[in-house]
Coordinates of C-alpha atoms and ligand atoms in Angstrom, one line a residue:
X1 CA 0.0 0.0 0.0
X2 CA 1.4 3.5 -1.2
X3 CA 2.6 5.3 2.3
X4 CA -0.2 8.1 2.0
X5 CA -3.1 5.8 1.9
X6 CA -1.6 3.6 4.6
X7 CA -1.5 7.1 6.8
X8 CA -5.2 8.1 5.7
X9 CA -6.1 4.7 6.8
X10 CA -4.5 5.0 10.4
X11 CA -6.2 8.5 10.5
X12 CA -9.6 7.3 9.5
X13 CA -9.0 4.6 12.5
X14 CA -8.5 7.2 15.0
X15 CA -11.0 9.4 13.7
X16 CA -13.8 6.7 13.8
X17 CA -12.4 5.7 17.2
X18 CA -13.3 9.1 18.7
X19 CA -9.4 10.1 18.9
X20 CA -10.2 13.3 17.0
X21 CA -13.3 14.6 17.2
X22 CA -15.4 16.4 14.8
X23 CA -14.6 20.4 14.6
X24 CA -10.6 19.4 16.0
X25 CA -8.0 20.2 14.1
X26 CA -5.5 17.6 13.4
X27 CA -1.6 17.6 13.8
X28 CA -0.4 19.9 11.4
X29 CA 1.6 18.3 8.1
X30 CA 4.4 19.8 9.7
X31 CA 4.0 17.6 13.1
X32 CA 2.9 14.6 10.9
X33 CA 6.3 14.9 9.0
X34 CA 8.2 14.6 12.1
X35 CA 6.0 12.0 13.9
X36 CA 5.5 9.2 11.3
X37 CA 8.7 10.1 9.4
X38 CA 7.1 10.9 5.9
X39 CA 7.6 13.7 3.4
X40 CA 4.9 16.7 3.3
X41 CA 4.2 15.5 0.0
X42 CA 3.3 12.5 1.4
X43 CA 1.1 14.0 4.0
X44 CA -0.8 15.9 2.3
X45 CA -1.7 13.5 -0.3
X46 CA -3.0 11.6 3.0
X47 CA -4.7 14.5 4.2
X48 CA -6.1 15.3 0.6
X49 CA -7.4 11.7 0.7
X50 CA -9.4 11.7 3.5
X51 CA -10.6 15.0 2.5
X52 CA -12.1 13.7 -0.5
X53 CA -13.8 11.1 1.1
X54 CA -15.4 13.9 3.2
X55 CA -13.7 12.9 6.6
X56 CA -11.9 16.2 7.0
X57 CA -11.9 19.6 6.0
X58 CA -9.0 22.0 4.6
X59 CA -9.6 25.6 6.3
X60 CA -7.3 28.2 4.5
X61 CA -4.3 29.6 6.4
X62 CA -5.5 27.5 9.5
X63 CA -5.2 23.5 8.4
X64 CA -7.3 20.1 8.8
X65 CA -9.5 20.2 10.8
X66 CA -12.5 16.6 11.3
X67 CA -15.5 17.1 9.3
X68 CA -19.0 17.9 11.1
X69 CA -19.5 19.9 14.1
X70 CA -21.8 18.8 17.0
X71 CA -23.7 22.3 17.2
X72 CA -24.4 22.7 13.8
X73 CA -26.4 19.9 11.7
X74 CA -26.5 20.2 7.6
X75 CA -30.0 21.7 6.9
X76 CA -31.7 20.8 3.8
X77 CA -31.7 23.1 0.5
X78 CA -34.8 25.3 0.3
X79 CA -38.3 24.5 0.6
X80 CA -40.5 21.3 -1.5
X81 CA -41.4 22.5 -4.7
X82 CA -44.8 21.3 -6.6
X83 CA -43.3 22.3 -9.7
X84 CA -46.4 21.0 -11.8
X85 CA -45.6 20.8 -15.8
X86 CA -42.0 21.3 -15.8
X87 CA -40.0 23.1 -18.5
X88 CA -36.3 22.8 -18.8
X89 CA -35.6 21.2 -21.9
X90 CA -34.5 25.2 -23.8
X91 CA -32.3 25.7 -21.2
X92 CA -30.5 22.9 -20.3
X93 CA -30.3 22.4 -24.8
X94 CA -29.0 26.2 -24.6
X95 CA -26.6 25.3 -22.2
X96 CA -24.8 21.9 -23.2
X97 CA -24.7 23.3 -27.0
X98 CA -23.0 26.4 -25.7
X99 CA -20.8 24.2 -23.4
X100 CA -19.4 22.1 -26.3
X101 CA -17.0 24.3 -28.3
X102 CA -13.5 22.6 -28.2
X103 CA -11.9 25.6 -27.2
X104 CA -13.3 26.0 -23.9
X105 CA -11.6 24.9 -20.5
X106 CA -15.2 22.8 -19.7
X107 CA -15.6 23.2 -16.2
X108 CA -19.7 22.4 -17.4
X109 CA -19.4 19.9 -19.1
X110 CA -21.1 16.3 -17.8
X111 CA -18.5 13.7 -18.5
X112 CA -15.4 13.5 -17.0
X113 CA -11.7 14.3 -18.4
X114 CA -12.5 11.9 -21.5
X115 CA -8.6 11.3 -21.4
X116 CA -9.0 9.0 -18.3
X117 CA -11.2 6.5 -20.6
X118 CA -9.3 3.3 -21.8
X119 CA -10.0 4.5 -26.0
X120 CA -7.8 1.5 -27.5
X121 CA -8.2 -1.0 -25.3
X122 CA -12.0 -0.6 -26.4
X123 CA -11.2 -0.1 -30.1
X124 CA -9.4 -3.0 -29.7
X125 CA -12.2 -5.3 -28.1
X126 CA -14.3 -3.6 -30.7
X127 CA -12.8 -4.4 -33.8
X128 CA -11.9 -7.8 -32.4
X129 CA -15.5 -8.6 -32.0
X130 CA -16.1 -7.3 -35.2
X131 CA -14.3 -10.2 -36.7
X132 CA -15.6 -12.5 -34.7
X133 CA -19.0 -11.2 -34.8
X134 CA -21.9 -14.1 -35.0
X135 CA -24.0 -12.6 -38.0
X136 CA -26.8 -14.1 -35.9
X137 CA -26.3 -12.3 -32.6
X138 CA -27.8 -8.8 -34.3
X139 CA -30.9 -10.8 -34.0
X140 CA -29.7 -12.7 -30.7
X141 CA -29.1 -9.3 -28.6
X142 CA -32.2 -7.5 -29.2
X143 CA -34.1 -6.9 -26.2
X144 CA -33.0 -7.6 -23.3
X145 CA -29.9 -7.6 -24.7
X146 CA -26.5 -9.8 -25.1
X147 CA -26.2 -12.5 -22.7
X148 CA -23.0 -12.4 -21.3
X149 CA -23.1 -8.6 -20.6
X150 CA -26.1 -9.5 -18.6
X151 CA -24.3 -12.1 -16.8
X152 CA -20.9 -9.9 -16.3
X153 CA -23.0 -7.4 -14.9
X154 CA -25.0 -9.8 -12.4
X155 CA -21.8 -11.1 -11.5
X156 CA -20.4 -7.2 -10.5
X157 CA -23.7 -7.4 -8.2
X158 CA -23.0 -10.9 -6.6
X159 CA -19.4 -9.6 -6.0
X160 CA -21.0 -6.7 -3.8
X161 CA -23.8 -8.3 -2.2
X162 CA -26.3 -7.5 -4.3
X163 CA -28.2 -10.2 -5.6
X164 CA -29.6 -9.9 -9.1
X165 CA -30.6 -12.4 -11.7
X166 CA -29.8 -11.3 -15.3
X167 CA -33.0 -12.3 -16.4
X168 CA -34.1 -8.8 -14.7
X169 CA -31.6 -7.1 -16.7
X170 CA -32.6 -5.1 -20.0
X171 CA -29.2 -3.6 -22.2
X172 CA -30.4 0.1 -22.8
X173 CA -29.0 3.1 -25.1
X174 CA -27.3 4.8 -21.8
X175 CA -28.6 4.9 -18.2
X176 CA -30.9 7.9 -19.9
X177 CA -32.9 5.0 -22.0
X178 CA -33.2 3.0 -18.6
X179 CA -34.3 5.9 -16.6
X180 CA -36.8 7.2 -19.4
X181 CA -38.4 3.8 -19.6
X182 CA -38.6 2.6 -15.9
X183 CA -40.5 6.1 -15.4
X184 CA -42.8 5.4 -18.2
X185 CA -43.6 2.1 -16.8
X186 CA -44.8 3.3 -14.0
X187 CA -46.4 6.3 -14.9
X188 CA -49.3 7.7 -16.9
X189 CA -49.3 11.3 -18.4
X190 CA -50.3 13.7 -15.3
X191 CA -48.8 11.8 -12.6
X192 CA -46.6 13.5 -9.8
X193 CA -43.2 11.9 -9.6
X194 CA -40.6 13.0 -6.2
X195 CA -37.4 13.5 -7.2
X196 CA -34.2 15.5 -5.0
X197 CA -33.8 19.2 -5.0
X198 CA -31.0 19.9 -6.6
X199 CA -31.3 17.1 -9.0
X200 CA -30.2 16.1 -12.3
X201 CA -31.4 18.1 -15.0
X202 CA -32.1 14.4 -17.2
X203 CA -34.7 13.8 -14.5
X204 CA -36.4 16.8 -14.9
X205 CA -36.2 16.4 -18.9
X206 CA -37.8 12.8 -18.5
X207 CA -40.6 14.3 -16.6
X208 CA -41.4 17.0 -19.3
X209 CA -41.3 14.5 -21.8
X210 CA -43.4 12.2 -20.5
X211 CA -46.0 15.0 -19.3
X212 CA -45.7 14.2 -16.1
X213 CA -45.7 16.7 -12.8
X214 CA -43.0 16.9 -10.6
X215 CA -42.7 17.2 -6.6
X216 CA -38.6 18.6 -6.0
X217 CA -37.9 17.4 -2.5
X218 CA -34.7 19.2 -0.4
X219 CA -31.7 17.2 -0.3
X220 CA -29.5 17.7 3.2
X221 CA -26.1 18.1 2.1
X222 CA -23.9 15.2 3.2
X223 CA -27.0 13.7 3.9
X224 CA -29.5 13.0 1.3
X225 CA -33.4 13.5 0.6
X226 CA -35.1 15.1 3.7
X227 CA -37.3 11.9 4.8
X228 CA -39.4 14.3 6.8
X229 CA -40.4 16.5 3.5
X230 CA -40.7 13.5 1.5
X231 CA -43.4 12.4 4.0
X232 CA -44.8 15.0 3.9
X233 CA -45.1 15.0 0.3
X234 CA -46.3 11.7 0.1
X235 CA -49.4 12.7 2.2
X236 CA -49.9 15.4 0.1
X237 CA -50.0 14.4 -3.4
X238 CA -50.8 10.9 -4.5
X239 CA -47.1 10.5 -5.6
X240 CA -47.0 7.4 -8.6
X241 CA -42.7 7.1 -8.1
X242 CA -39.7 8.7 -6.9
X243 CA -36.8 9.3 -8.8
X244 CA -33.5 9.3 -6.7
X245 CA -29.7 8.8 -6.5
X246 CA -28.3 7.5 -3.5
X247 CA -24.9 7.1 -4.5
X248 CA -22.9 10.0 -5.6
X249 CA -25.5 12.1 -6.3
X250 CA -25.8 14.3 -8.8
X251 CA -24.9 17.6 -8.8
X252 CA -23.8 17.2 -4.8
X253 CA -21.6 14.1 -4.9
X254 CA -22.6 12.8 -1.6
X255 CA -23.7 9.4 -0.8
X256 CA -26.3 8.3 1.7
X257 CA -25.5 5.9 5.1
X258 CA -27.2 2.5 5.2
X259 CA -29.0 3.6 7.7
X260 CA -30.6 6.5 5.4
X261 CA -31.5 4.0 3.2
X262 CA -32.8 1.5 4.9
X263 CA -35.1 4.9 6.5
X264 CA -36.2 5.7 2.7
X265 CA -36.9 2.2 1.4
X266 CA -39.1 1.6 4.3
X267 CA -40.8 4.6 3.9
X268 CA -41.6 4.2 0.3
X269 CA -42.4 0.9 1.3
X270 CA -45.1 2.0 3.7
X271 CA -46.8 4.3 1.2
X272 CA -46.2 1.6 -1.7
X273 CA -44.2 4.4 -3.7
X274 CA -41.6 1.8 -6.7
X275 CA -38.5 3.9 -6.9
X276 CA -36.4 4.5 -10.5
X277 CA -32.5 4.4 -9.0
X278 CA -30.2 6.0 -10.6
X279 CA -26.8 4.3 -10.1
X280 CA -24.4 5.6 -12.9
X281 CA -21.7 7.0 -10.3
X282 CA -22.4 4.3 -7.6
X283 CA -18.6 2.8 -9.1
X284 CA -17.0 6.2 -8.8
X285 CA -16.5 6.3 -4.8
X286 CA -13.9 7.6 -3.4
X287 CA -14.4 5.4 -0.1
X288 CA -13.3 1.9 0.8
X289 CA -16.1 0.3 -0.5
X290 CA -18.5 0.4 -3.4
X291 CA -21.9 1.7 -1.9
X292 CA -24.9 -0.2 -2.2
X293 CA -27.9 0.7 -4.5
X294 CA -31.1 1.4 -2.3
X295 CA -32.2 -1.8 -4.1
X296 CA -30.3 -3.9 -1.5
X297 CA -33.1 -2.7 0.6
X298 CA -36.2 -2.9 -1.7
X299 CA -37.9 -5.8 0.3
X300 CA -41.0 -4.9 -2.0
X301 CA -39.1 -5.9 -5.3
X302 CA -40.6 -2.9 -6.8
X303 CA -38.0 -0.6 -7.6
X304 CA -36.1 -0.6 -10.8
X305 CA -31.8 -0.1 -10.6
X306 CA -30.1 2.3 -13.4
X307 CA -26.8 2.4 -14.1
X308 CA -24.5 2.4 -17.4
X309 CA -21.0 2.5 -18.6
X310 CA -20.6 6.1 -19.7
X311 CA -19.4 7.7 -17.0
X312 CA -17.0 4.7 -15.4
X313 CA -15.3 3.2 -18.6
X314 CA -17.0 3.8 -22.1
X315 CA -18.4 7.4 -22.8
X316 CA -20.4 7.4 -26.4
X317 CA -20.7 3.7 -26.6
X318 CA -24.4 4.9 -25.4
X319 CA -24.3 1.2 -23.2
X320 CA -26.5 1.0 -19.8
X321 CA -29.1 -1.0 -18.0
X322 CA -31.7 -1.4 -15.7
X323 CA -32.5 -4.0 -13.0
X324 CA -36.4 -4.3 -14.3
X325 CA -37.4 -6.8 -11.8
X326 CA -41.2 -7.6 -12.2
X327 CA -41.4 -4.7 -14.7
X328 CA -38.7 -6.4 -16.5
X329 CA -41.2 -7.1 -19.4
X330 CA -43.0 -4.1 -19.5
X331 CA -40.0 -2.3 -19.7
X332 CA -39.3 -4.8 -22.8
X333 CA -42.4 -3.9 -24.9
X334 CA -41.5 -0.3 -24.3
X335 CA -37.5 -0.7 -25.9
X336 CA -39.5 -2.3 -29.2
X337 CA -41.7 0.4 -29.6
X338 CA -39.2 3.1 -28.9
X339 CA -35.2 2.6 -30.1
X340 CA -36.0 -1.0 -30.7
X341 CA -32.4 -2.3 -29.2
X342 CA -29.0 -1.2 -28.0
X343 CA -26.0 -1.5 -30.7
X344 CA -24.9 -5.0 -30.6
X345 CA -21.1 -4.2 -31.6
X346 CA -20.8 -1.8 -27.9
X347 CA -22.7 -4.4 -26.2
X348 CA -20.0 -7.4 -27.6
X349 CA -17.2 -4.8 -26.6
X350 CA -18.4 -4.3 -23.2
X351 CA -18.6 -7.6 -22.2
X352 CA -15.4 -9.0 -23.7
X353 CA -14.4 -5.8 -21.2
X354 CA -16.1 -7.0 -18.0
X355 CA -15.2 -11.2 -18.8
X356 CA -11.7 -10.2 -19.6
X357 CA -10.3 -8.8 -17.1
X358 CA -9.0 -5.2 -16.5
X359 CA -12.0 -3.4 -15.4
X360 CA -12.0 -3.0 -12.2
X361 CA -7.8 -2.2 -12.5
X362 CA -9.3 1.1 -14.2
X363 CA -11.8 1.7 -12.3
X364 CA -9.0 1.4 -9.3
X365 CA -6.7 4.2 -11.6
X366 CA -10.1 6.2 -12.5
X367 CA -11.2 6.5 -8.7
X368 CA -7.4 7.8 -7.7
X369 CA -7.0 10.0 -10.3
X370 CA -10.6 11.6 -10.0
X371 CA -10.5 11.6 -6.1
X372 CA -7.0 13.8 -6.1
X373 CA -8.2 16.2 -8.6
X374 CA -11.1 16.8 -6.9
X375 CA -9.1 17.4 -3.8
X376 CA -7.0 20.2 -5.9
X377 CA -10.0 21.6 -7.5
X378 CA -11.0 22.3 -3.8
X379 CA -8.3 23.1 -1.9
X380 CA -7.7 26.0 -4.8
X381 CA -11.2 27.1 -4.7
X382 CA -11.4 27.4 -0.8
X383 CA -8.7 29.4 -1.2
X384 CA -10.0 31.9 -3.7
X385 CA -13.9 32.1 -2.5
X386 CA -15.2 34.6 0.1
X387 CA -16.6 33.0 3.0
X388 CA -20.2 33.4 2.2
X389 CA -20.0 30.5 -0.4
X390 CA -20.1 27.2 0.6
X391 CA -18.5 23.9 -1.5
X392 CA -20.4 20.6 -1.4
X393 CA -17.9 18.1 -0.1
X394 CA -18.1 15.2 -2.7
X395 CA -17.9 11.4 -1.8
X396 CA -16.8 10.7 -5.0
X397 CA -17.7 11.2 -9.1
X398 CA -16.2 14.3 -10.3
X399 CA -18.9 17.3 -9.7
X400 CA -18.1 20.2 -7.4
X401 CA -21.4 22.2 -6.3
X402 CA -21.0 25.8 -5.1
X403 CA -23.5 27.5 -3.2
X404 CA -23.6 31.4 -4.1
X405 CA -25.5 33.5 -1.2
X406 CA -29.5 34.1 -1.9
X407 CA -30.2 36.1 -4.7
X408 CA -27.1 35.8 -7.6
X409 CA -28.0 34.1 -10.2
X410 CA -25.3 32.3 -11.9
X411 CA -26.8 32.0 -15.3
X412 CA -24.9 35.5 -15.8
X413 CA -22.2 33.9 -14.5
X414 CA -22.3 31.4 -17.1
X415 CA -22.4 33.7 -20.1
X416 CA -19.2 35.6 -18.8
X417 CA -17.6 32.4 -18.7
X418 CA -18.1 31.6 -22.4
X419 CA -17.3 35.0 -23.4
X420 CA -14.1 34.6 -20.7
X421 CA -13.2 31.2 -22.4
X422 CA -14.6 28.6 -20.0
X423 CA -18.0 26.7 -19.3
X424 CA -20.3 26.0 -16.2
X425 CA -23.3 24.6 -15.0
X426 CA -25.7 27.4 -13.7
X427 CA -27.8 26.2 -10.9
X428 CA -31.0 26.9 -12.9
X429 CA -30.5 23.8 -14.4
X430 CA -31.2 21.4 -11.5
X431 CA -34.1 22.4 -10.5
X432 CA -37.4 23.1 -12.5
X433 CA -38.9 25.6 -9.6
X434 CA -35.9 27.8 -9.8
X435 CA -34.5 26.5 -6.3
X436 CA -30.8 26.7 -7.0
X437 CA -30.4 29.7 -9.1
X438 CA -27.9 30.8 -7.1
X439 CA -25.8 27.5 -7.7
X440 CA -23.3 26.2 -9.7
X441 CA -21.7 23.0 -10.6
X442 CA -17.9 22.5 -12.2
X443 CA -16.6 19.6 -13.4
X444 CA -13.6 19.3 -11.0
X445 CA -11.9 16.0 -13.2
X446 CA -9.6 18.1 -15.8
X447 CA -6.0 18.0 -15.0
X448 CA -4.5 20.7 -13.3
X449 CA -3.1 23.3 -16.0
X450 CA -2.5 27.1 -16.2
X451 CA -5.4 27.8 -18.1
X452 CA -7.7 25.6 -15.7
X453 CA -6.2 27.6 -12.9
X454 CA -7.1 31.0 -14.4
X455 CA -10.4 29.8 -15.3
X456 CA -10.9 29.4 -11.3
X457 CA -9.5 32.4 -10.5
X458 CA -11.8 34.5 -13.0
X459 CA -14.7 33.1 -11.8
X460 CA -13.6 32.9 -8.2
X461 CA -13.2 37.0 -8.8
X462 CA -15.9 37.3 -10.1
X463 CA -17.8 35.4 -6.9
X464 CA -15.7 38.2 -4.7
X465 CA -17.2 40.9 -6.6
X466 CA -21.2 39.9 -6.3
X467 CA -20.4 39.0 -2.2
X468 CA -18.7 42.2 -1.5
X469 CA -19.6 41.9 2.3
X470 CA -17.1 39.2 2.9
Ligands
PLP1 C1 -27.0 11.5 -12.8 C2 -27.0 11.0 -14.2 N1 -27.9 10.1 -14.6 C3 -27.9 9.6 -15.9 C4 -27.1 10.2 -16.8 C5 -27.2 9.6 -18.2 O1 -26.3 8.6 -18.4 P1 -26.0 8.0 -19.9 O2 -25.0 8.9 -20.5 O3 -25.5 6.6 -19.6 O4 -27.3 8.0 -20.6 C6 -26.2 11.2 -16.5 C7 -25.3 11.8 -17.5 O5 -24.9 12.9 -17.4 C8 -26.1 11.6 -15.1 O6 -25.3 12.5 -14.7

């Protein structure tokens, strides 16, 4: 084990042993130097670490100090929101086509540094199963899809303790086609769906597509979905599903305790509520273990499990999937009639991928390499914001959320930075009430360069400029 991680794992020890409490400051990197004989370097790669996995905090000019304090408890995001018809589709289009131009450092964009994606080992497998190919299996792997993908992925399940038969799985055209359908399944046109406030701006798509009405519940930051609002809700409005991300959630990158969701699934239990998970940064923690999907604790076998490989391994090979369960055939009937089936030849790639070996080494290299740039993005930008805004502490993925004070609305924000050479994600785009206008997310995965750096410091300037009290 490298010597930083083995001296972020004696710290976590100590930590969850009570050693240090939450609020104390550690030993400085200075006194850690001397005591465990390591380089700073080396310390504060530790440090950075456990930072990232949203065990400590970096306070400028003053050092690390244990995440949390007794006396003051997250509080969720702004109020439930009964959006009704929701309409987002102009601006989030507006935004990702203005996002796109190559010559923009793209602190917006949605994917991560598409330089940490194995390209030619997948052109590789690709044009290897090309030759190979079965003329047959482009009738074979229509819906549900190829079988040993299905397996592979089953097996990934079995390995964390998540039992899953691949019969329940369905190949899809991204986690988007999976999340589209398992809503329309269990939806009719009118229907209120939950889904977190600030959420991801697909979910809000997928419910103005479909016609549907939309309930945006607060999320608690470092928490998850306020159970109490979301009970409230659920007395409220006869609520038909809820759409939610447990793991790594988008835009905050935090990811619930067990005990949270073992508090949710039996709520939605009580009020028979099937829930559509999405899952598609569940294999980008930054902890010791993957997290389980809330589907570990569906003991109603209602809810259907999202995922895909576009943000882990294969961006644009437009591969995911859902865990269907008992919907798995409804969800079938409703590929046929829409995009028919997933392409074969990224299905065959995929799973000569997952069966031979090497994933999970780059998902090992991905995870590092995400989790320490992350840690720079931060460290830099706590550095250059005022007080007043606050950084969401990210358990993993590669999305840093800023919180603006009450009242700035970062879409202007967002049209400097084009004009300034550099993209973001206003906060107008996760929510369809206009709950997080005063938001925005970055995509905190790019290497570290000069022009990334003065990217950050623009913006971070202009920040200063519209919080002049601090
Ligand atoms: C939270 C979340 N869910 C789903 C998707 C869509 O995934 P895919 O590209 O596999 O369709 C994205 C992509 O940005 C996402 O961020």
């Amino acid at each position: 084990m490298p010597l930083y991680r083995d001296l972020a794992e004696r710290l976590r020890t100590q930590i969850e042993a009570g050693v240090w409490q939450p609020g104390e400051r550690i030993p400085s990197i200075r006194q850690s130097c001397q005591a465990h004989r390591l380089s700073p370097m080396t310390v504060l790669q530790a440090y950075q670490l456990l930072e990232s996995q949203g065990l400590l905090q970096a306070r400028p000019q003053s050092g690390y100090y244990v995440k949390g304090s007794p006396a003051r408890q997250p509080t969720a995001m702004g109020v439930t929101r009964y959006t009704g018809a929701v309409d987002i589709n102009d601006l989030v289009f507006e935004v990702l086509q203005a996002s796109k131009a190559r010559n923009l450092v793209p602190l917006g964009m949605a994917v991560a540094d598409p330089h940490l994606f194995p390209l030619p080992r997948l052109g590789r497998l690709l044009a290897g199963c090309m030759r190979s190919l079965d003329p047959f299996s482009t009738v074979t792997d229509l819906p549900p899809g190829n079988e040993a993908l299905r397996r592979a992925i089953a097996q990934r399940y079995a390995r964390h303790g998540l039992p899953v038969d691949p019969g329940e799985i369905i190949i899809t055209t991204g986690a988007m086609e999976a999340l589209s359908l398992s809503l329309q399944a269990l939806t009719e046109p009118g229907d209120w769906v939950a889904v977190e406030s600030p959420t991801f701006y697909g979910a809000l798509q997928a419910i103005e597509r479909l016609k549907l009405r939309a309930v945006e519940i607060p999320v608690i930051p470092g928490v998850g979905i306020c159970l109490s609002r979301l009970e409230a809700a659920l007395r409220d409005r006869p609520i038909k599903a809820c759409w939610l991300m447990a793991n790594v959630q988008h835009p905050l990158g935090h990811t619930q305790r067990d005990e949270h969701k073992a508090a949710l699934m039996a709520l939605l239990a009580r009020y028979r509520v099937p829930v559509v998970e999405d899952d598609v940064y569940g294999e980008l923690y930054f902890g010791r273990e993957r997290p389980l999907p809330l589907k570990a604790w569906d003991q109603a076998g209602t809810s259907l499990l999202c995922s895909s490989f576009s943000k882990c391994v294969a961006p644009g090979f437009r591969v995911g999937w859902v865990v269907a369960g008992q919907h798995a055939p409804r969800i079938e009937r409703l590929q046929l009639i829409s995009t028919l089936a997933t392409n074969v030849p990224s299905q065959l790639a995929l799973a000569a991928l997952l069966t031979q070996g090497g994933y999970d080494a780059h998902l090992r290299r991905l995870r590092t390499t995400l989790a320490r740039r992350m840690s720079q993005m931060r460290s830099a930008l706590l550095a250059l914001l005022p007080e007043s805004v606050t950084l969401s502490q990210p358990e993993g993925g590669f999305f840093l959320w800023l919180t603006l004070p009450p009242g700035c609305d970062t879409r202007a924000l967002h049209r400097q930075a084009l004009a300034a050479g550099f993209s973001l994600a206003p906060g107008a785009l996760f929510s369809g009430g206009g709950e997080h206008e005063h938001g925005l997310r970055l995509n905190a995965s790019l290497p570290w360069s000069p022009e990334l750096e003065q990217a950050l410091s623009t913006l971070a300037g202009w920040i200063r400029a519209l919080c002049p009290q601090t």
